[in-house]
Coordinates of N, CA, C and O in Angstrom, one line a residue:
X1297 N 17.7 17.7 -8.0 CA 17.1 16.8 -7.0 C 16.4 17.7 -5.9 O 16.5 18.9 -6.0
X1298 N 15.8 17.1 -4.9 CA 14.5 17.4 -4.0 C 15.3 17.6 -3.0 O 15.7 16.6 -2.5
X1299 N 15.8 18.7 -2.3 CA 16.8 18.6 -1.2 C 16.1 17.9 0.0 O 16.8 17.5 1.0
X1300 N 14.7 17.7 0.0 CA 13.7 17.3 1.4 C 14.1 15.6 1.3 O 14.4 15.0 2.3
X1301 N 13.9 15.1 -0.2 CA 13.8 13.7 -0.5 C 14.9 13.5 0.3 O 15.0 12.9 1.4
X1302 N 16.2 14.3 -0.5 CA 17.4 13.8 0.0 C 17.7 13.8 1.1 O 18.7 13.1 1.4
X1303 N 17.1 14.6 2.2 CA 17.2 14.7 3.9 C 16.4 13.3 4.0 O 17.2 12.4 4.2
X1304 N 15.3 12.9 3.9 CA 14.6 11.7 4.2 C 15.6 10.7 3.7 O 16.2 10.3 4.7
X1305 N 16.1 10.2 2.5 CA 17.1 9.6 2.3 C 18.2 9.3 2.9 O 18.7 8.2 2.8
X1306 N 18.7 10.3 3.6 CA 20.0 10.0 4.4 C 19.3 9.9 5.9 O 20.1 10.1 6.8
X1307 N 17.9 9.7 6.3 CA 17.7 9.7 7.6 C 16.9 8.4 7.6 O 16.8 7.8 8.6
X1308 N 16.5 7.9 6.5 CA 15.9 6.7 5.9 C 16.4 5.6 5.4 O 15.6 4.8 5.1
X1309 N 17.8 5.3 5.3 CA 18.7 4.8 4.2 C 18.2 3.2 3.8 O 18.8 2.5 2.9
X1310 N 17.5 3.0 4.3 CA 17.1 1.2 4.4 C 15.9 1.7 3.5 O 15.8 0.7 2.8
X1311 N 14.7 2.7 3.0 CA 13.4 2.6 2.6 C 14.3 3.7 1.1 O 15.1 4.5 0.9
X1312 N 13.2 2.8 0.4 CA 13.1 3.2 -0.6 C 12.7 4.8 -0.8 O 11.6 4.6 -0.4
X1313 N 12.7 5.8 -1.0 CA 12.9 7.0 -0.7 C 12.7 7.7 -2.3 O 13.6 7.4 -3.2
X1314 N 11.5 8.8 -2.9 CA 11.8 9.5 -3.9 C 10.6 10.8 -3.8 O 9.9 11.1 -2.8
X1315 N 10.7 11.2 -5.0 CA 9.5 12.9 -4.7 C 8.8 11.7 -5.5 O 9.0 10.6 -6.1
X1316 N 7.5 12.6 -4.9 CA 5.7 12.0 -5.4 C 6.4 12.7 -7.1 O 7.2 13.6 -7.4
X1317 N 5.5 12.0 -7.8 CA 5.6 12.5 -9.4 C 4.8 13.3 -9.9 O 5.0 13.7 -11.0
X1318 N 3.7 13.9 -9.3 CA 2.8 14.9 -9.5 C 3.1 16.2 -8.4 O 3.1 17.4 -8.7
X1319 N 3.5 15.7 -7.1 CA 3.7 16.9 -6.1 C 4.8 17.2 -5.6 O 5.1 18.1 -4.8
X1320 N 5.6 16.2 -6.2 CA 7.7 16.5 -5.3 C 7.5 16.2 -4.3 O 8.6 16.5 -3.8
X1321 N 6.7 15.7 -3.1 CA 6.9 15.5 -1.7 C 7.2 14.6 -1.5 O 7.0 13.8 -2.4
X1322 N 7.7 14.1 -0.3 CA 8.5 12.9 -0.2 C 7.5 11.3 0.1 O 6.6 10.9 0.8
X1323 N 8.2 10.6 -1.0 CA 6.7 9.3 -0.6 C 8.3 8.1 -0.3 O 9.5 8.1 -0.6
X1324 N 7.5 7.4 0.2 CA 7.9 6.0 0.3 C 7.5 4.9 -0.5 O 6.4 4.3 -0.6
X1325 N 8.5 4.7 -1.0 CA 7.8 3.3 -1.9 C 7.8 2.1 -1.5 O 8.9 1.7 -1.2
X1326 N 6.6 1.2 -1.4 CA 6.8 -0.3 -0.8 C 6.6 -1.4 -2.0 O 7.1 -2.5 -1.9
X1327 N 6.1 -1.2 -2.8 CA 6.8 -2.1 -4.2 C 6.5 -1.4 -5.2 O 6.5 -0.2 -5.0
X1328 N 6.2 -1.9 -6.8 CA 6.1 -1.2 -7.8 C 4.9 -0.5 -7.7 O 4.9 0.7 -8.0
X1329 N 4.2 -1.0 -7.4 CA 2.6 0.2 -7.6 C 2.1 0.8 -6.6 O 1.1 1.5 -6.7
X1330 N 3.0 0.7 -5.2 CA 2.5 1.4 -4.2 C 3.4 1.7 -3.2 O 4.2 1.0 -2.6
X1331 N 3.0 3.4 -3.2 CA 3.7 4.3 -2.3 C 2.8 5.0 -1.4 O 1.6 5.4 -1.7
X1332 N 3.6 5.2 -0.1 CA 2.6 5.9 0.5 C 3.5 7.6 1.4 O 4.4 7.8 2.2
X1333 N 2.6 8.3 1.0 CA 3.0 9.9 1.8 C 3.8 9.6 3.4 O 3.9 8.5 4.1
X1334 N 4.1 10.5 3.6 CA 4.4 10.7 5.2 C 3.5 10.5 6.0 O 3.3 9.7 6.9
X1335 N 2.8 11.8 5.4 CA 1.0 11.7 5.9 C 0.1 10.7 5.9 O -0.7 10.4 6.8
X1336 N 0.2 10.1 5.1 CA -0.6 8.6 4.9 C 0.3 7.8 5.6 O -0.3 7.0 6.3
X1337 N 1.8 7.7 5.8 CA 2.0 6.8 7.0 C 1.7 7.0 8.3 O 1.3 6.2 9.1
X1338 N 1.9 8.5 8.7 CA 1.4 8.7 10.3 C 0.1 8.6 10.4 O -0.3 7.8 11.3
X1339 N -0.9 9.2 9.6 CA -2.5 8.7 9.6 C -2.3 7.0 10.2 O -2.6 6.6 11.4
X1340 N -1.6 6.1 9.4 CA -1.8 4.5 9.9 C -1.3 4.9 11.3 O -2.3 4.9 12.0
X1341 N -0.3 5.3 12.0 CA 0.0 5.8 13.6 C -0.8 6.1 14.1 O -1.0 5.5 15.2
X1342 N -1.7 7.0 13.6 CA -3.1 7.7 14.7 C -3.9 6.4 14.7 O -4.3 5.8 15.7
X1343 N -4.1 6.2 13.2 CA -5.5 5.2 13.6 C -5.4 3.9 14.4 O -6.4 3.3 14.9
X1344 N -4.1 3.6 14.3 CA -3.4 2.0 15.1 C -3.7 3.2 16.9 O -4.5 2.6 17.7
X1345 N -3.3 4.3 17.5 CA -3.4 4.9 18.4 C -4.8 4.8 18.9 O -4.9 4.1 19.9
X1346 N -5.8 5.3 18.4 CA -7.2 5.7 18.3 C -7.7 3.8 18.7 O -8.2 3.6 19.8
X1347 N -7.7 2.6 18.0 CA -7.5 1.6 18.0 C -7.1 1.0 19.0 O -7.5 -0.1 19.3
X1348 N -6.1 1.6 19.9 CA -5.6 0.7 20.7 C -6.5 1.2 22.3 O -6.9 0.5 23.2
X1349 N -6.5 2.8 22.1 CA -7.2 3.6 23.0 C -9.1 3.0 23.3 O -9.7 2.8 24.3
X1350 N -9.3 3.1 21.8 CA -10.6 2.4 22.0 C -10.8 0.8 22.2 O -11.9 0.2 22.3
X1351 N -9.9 0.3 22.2 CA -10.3 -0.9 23.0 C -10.0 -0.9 24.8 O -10.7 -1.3 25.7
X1352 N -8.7 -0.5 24.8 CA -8.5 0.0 26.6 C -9.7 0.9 27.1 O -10.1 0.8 28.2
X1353 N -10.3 1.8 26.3 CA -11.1 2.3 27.0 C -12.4 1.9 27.0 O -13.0 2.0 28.1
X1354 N -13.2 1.3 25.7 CA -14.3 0.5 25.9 C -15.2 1.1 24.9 O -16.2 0.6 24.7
X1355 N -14.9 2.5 24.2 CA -15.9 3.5 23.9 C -15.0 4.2 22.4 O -13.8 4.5 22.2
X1356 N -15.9 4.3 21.5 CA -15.0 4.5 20.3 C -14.5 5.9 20.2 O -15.0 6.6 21.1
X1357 N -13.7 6.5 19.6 CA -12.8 7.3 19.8 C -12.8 8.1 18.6 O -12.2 7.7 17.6
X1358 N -13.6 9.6 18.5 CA -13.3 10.0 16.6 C -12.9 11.5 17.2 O -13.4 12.2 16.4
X1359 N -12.7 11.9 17.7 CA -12.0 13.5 18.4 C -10.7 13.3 19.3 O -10.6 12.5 20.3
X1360 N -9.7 14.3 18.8 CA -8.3 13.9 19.8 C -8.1 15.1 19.4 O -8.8 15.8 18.6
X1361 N -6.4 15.5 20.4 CA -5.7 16.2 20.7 C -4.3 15.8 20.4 O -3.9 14.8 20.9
X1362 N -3.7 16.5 19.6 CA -2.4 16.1 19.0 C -1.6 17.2 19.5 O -1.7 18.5 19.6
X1363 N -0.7 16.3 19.9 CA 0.6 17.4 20.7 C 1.8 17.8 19.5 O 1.9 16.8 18.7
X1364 N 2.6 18.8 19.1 CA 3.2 19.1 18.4 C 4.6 19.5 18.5 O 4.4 20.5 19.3
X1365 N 5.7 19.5 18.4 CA 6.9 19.8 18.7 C 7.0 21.7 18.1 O 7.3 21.8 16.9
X1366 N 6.9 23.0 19.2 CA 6.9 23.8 19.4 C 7.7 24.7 18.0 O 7.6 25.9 17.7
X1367 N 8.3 24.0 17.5 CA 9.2 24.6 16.5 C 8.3 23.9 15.1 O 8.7 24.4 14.1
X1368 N 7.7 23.3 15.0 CA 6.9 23.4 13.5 C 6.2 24.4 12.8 O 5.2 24.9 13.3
X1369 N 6.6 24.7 11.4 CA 5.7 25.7 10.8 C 4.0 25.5 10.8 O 3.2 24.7 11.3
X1370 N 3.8 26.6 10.1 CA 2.7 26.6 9.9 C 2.0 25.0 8.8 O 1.0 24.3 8.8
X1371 N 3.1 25.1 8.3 CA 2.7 23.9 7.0 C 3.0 22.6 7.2 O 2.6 21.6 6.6
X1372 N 3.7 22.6 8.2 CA 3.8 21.3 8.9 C 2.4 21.2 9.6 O 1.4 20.6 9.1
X1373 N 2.2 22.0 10.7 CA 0.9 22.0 11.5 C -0.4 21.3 10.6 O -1.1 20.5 11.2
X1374 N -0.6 21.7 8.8 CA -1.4 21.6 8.3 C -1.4 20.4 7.9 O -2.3 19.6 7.7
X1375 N -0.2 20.1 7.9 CA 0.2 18.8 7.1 C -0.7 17.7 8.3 O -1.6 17.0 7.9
X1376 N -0.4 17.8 10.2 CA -1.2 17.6 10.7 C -2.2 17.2 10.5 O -2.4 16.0 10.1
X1377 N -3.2 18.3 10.7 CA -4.6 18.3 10.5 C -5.2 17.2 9.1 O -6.1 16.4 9.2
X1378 N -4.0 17.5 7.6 CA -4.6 16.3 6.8 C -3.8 14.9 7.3 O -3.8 14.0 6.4
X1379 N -3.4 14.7 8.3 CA -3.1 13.2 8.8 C -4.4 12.8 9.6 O -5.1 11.8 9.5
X1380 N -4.6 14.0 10.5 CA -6.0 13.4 10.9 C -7.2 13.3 10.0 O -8.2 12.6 10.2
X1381 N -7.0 13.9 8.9 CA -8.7 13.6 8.1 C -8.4 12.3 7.7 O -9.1 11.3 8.1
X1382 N -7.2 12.3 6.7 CA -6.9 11.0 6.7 C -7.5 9.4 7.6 O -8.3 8.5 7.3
X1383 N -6.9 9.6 8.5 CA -7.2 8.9 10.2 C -8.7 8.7 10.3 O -9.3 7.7 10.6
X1384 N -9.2 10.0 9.8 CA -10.9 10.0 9.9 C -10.9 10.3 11.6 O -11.9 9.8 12.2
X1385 N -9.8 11.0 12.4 CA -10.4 11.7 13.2 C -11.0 13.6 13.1 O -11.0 14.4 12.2
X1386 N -11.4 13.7 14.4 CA -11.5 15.3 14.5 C -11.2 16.2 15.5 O -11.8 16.4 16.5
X1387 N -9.6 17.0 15.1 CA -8.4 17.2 15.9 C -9.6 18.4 16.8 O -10.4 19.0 16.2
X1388 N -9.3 18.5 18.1 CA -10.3 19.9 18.7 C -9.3 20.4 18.9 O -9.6 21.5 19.3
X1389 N -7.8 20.3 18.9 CA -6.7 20.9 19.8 C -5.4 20.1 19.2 O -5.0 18.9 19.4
X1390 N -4.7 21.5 18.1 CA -3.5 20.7 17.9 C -2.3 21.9 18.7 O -2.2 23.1 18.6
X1391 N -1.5 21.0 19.6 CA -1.2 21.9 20.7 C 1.0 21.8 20.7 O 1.7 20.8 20.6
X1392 N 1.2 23.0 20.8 CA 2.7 22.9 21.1 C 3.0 22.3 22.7 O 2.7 22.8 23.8
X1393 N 3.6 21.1 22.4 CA 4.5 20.8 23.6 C 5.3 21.5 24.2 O 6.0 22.1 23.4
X1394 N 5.7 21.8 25.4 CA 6.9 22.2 25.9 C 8.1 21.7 26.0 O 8.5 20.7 26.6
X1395 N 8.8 22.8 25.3 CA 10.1 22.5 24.7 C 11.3 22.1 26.1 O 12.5 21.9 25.8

């Protein structure tokens, strides 16, 4: 077994929870034919973000700054950047918070 799934699993316990079948990474399944990444769920967070921003602000929104929790790898970080392509924004500044 996927020890990552199984962390998501026990932090998840209500979502259906398994490895992608081509890449082992952890997807969520919402019925039989469709699952979606982590990445493809936070992308929906940014763009619902991006969305809410450009209506309060009046002016459309395709460049942001994503704050990051100081202790992520490198591969998390990237993982990042493909939530924003996803998102269809363009990160200028992906930045460590203080811890």
């Amino acid at each position: 077994t996927n020890p990552v799934v199984e962390e998501y699993k026990s932090r998840f316990p209500y979502h259906e929870i398994e490895a992608h079948p081509v890449t082992g990474t952890v997807v969520f399944r919402h019925d039989e034919n469709t699952f979606y990444s982590v990445e493809e769920l936070l992308a929906m967070q940014v763009e619902h973000a991006v969305a809410l921003a450009t209506a309060h602000g009046g002016s459309a929104i395709s460049k942001v700054i994503i704050v990051v929790p100081p202790f992520i790898n490198h591969r998390e970080r990237q993982a990042m950047m493909n939530v924003a392509e996803i998102a269809q924004v363009q990160v200028l500044l992906l930045m460590s918070s203080p811890s």
